[in-house]
Coordinates of C-alpha atoms in Angstrom, one line a residue:
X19 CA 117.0 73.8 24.8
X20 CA 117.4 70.9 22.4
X21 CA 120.0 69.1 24.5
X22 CA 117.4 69.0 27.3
X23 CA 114.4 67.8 25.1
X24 CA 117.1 65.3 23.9
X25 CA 118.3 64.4 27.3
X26 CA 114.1 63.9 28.2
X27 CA 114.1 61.8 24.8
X28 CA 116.8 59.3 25.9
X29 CA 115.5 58.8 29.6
X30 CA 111.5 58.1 28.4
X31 CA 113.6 55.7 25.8
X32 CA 115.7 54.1 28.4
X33 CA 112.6 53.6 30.6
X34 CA 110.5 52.2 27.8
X35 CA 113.5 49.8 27.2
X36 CA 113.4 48.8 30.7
X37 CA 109.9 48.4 31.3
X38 CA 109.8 45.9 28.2
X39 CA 112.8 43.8 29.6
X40 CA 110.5 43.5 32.9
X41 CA 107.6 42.6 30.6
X42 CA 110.0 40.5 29.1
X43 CA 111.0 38.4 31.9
X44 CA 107.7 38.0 33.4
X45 CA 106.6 36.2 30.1
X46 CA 109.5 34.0 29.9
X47 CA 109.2 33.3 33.7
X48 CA 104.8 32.5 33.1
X49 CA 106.0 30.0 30.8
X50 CA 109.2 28.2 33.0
X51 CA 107.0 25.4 34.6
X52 CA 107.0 24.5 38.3
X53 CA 108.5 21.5 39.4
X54 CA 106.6 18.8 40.8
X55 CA 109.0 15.9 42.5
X56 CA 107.1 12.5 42.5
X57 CA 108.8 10.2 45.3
X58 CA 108.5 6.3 45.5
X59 CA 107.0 6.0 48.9
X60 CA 104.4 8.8 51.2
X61 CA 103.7 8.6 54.2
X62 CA 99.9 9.7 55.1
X63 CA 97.0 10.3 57.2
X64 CA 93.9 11.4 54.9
X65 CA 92.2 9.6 52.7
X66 CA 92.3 12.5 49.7
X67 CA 95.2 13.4 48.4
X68 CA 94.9 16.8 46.2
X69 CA 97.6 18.3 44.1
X70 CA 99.2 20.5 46.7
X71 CA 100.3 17.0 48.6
X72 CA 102.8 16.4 45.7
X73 CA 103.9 20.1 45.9
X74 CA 101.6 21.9 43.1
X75 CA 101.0 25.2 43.7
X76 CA 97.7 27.2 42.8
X77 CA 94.4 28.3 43.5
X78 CA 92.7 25.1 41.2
X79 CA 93.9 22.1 43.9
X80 CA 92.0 19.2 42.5
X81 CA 91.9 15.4 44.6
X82 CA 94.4 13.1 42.2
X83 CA 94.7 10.0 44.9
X84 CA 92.0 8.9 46.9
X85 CA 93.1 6.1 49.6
X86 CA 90.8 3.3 50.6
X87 CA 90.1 3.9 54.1
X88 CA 90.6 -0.2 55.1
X89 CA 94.5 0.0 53.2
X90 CA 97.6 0.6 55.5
X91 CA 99.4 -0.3 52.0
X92 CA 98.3 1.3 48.7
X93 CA 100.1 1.4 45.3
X94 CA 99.2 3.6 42.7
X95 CA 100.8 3.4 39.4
X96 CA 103.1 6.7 38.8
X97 CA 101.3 7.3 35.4
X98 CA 98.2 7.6 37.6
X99 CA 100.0 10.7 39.0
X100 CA 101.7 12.3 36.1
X101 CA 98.2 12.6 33.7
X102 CA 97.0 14.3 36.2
X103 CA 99.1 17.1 35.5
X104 CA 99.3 16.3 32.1
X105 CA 98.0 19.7 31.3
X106 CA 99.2 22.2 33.7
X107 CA 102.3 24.0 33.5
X108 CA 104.6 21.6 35.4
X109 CA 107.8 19.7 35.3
X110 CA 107.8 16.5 36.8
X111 CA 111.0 14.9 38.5
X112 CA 110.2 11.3 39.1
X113 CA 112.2 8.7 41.7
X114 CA 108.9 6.3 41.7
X115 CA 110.4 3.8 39.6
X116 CA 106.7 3.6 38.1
X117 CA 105.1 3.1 41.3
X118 CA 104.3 5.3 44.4
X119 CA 103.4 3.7 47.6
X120 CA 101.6 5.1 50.1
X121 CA 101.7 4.1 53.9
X122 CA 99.4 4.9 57.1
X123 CA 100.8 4.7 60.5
X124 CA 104.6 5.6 59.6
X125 CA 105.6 6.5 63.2
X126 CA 103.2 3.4 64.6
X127 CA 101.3 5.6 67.2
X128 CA 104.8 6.7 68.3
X129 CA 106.6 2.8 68.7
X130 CA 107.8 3.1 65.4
X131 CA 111.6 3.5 67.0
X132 CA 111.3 1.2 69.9
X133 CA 109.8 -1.6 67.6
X134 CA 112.8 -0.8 65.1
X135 CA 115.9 -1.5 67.7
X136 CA 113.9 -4.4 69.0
X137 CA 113.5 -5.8 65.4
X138 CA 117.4 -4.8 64.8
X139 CA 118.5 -6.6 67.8
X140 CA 116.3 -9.5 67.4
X141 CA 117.9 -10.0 63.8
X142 CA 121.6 -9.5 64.8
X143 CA 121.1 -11.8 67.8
X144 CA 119.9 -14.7 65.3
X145 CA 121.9 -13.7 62.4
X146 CA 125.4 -12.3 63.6
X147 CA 126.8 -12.8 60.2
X148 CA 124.4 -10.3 58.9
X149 CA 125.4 -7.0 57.9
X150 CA 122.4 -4.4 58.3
X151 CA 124.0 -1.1 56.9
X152 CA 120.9 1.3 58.0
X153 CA 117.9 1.3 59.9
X154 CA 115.2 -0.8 59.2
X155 CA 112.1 0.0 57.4
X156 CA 108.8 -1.2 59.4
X157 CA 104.9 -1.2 58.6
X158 CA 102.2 -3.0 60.3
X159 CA 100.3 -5.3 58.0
X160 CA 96.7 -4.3 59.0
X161 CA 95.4 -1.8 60.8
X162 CA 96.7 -0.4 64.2
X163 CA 94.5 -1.2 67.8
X164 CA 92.8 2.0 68.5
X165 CA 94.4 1.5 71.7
X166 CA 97.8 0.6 70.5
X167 CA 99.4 2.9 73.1
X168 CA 98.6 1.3 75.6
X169 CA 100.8 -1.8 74.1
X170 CA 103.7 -3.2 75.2
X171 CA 106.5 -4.6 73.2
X172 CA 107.7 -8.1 74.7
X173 CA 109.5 -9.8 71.9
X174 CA 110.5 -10.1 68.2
X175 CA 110.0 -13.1 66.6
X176 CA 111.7 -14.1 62.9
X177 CA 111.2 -17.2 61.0
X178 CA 115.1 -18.3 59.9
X179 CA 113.1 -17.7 55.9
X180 CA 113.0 -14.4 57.1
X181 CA 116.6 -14.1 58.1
X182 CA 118.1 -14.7 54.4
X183 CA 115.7 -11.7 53.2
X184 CA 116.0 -8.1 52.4
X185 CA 112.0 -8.0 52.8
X186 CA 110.0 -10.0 54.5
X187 CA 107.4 -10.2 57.8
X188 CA 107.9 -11.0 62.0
X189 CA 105.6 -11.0 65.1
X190 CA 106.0 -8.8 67.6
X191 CA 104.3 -9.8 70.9
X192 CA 102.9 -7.1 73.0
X193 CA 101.8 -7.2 76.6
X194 CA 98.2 -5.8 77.0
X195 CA 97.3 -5.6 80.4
X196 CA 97.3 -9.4 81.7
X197 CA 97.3 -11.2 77.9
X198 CA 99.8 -11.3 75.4
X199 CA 98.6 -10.3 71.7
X200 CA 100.1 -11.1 68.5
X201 CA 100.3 -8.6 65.7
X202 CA 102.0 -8.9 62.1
X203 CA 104.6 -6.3 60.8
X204 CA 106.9 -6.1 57.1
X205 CA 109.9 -5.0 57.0
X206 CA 112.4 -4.0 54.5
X207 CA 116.6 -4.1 55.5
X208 CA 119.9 -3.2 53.3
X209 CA 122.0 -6.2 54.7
X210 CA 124.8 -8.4 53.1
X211 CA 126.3 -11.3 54.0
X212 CA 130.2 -12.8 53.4
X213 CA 130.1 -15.2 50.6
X214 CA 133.3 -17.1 49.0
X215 CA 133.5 -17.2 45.1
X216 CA 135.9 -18.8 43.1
X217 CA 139.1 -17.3 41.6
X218 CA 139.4 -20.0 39.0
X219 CA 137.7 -22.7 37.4
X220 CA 137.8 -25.9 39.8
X221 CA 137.9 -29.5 38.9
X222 CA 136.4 -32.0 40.4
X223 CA 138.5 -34.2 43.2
X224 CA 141.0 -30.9 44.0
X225 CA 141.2 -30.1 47.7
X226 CA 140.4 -26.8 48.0
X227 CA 142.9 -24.1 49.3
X228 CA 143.0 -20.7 50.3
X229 CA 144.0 -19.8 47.1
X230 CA 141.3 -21.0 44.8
X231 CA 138.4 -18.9 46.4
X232 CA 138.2 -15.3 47.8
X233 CA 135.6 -13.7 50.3
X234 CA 132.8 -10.9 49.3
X235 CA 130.0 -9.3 50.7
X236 CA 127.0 -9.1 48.5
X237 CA 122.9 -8.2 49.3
X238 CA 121.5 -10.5 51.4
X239 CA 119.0 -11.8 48.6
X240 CA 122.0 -12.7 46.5
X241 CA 123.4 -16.3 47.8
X242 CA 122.1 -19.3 46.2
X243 CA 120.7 -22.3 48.1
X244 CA 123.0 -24.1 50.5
X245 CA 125.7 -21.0 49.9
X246 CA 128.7 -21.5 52.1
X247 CA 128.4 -18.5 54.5
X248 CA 131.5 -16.9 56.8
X249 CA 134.2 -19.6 56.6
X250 CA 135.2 -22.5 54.8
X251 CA 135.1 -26.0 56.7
X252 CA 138.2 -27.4 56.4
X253 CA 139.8 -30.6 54.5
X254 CA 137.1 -30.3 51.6
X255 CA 137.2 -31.7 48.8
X256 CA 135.4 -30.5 45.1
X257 CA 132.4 -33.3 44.3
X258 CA 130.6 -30.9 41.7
X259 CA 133.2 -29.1 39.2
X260 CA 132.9 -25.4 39.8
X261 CA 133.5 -22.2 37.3
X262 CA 135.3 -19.3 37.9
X263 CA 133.2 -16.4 40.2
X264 CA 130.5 -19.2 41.1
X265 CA 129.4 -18.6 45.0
X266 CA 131.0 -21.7 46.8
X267 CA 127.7 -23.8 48.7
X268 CA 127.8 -27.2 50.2
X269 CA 127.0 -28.8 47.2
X270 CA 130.1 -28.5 45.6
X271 CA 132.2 -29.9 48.3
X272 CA 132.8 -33.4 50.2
X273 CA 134.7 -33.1 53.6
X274 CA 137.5 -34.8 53.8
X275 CA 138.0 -37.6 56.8
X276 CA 140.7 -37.2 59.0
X277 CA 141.6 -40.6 58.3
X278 CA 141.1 -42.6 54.7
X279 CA 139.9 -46.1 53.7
X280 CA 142.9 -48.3 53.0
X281 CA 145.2 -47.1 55.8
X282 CA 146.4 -48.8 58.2
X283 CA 146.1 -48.1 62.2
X284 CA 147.1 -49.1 65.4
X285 CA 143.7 -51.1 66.6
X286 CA 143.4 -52.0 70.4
X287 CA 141.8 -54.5 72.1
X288 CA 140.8 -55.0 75.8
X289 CA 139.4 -57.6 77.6
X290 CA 139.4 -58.3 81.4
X291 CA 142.3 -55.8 81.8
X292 CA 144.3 -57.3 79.1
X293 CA 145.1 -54.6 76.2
X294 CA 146.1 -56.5 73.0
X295 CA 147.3 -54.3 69.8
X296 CA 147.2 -55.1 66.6
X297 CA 147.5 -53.6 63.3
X298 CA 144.4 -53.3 60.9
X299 CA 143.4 -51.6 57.9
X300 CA 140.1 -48.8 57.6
X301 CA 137.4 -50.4 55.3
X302 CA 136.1 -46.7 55.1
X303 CA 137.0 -43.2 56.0
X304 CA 136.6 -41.4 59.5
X305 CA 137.0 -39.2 61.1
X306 CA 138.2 -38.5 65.2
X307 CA 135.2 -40.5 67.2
X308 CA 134.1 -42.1 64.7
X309 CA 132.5 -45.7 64.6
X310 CA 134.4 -47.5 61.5
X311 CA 134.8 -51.1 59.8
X312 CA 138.5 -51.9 60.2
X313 CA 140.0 -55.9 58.7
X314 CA 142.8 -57.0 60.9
X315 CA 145.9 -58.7 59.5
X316 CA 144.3 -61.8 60.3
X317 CA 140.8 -61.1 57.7
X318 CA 138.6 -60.6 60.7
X319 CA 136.1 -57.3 59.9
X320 CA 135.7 -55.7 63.2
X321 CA 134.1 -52.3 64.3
X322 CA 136.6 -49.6 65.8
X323 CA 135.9 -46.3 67.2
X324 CA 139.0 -43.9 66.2
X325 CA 140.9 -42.8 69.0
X326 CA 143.1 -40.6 67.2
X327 CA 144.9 -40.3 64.2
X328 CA 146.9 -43.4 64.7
X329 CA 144.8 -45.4 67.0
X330 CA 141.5 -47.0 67.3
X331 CA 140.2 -49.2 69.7
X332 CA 137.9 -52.2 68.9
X333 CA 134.4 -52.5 70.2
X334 CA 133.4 -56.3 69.9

């Protein structure tokens, strides 16, 4: 009779034990907050954004953005955001890098694609160099038509400013029933370009060879000014000394002529079917087709146009 009363004893005990684990738990668990991921860019279509839209959950859903109804474009500082959870039970995870943007007309009434290759294409056609490494971002600047459906895409248009730019703006021209129409669009690109930068430093007056410079691709914002893009014109020359990993541009380099002042060449003559030659000397440096000032054995400065590398013939 004991041992059962015991037995009775230890199972209410264990069951008391458990019940307060549960408890237990439960506590623990009120107090783990919910997280709440804040993302750098939203796309959206009302005007009141409450705490649900950023993924809070409960019965108090209060408005923490409200979006001018005239903006396709509005930035809120992340701070904004994160006071307005300040003191509810949440964990915030933030990729906003301190500002969230929020955009209207994401899927442009359903062109956002087509208006995306055309853009693509247009780019690549313009700029074959370019490297784009993922589809393009695109927004409309103002407001959409109301009857932008009925739109039809022509042509992309992109100033060459544009073309050295990660961001930037085109036209697209759209066909709307017997007129053309105009309308303004941003976009945003990951695209690199070849540059050349040099393995050592270079002094001034070295002709440059393969092995004093090496090829990389770097973001499409990156190249300075007049950077040399692709490939390297041949038979240059350094002008402007340059340091070791500077981006090779134009303004470091003179071209080499074909030919150079001071050397002598075969110079013809021709008059009424008679071809005299004689041997001159360049005044200045040229290249194949060139028009230059040659001096004859005799001292008479004459212009030549350079035939080849040997020969020129004289024009007066």
């Amino acid at each position: 009779m004991v041992e059962h009363n015991l037995a009775k004893v230890g199972v209410a005990s264990s069951n008391l034990v458990s019940r307060s684990i549960l408890f237990l738990l439960l506590f623990i668990s009120s107090l783990v907050s919910q997280p709440l991921y804040i993302d750098k860019t939203y796309c959206i279509e009302e005007d009141t954004l409450r705490a649900s839209f950023f993924g809070y959950q409960s019965n108090d859903n209060p408005i923490i953005v409200t979006i001018p109804k005239e903006r396709t474009h509005y930035s809120v500082p992340t701070n904004t955001i994160r006071s307005a959870f300040s003191d509810r039970n949440v964990t915030i995870i933030d990729s906003s890098d301190g500002v969230v943007i929020f955009k209207r007309n994401c899927t442009l009434m359903g062109k956002a694609d087509a208006i995306e290759e055309a853009f693509l294409k247009k780019f690549q056609e313009v700029a074959p160099s370019v490297m784009i490494d993922e589809k393009p971002r695109i927004s409309i600047k103002t407001s959409l038509p109301a009857d932008f459906k009925r739109y039809e895409l022509v042509d992309i248009h992109i100033s060459d400013a544009m073309l050295k730019r990660n961001s930037g703006s085109f036209v697209a021209i759209f066909k709307v029933g017997d007129r053309e129409k105009k309308l303004y669009f941003t976009y945003e690109i990951n695209a690199k370009v070849k540059v050349f930068k040099a393995k050592r430093n270079l002094l001034n007056g070295k002709i440059l060879t393969n092995d004093d410079y090496e090829s990389v691709w770097v973001s499409l914002d990156t190249p300075p000014t007049r950077a040399i893009l692709n490939e390297i014109p041949q038979n240059v020359v350094i002008k402007n000394g340059i340091k070791e990993g500077q981006i090779l541009t134009d303004f470091h380099f003179d071209v080499k002529k074909v030919l150079s002042k001071k050397e002598s060449i075969k110079a013809l003559f021709k008059e009424e079917g008679l071809v005299i030659e004689v041997q001159a000397t360049l005044l200045e440096d040229g290249n194949v087709g060139d028009i230059v000032k040659i001096k004859t054995e005799q001292g008479k400065i004459l212009n030549a146009k350079i035939l080849s590398r040997h020969e020129a013939i004289i024009l007066e």
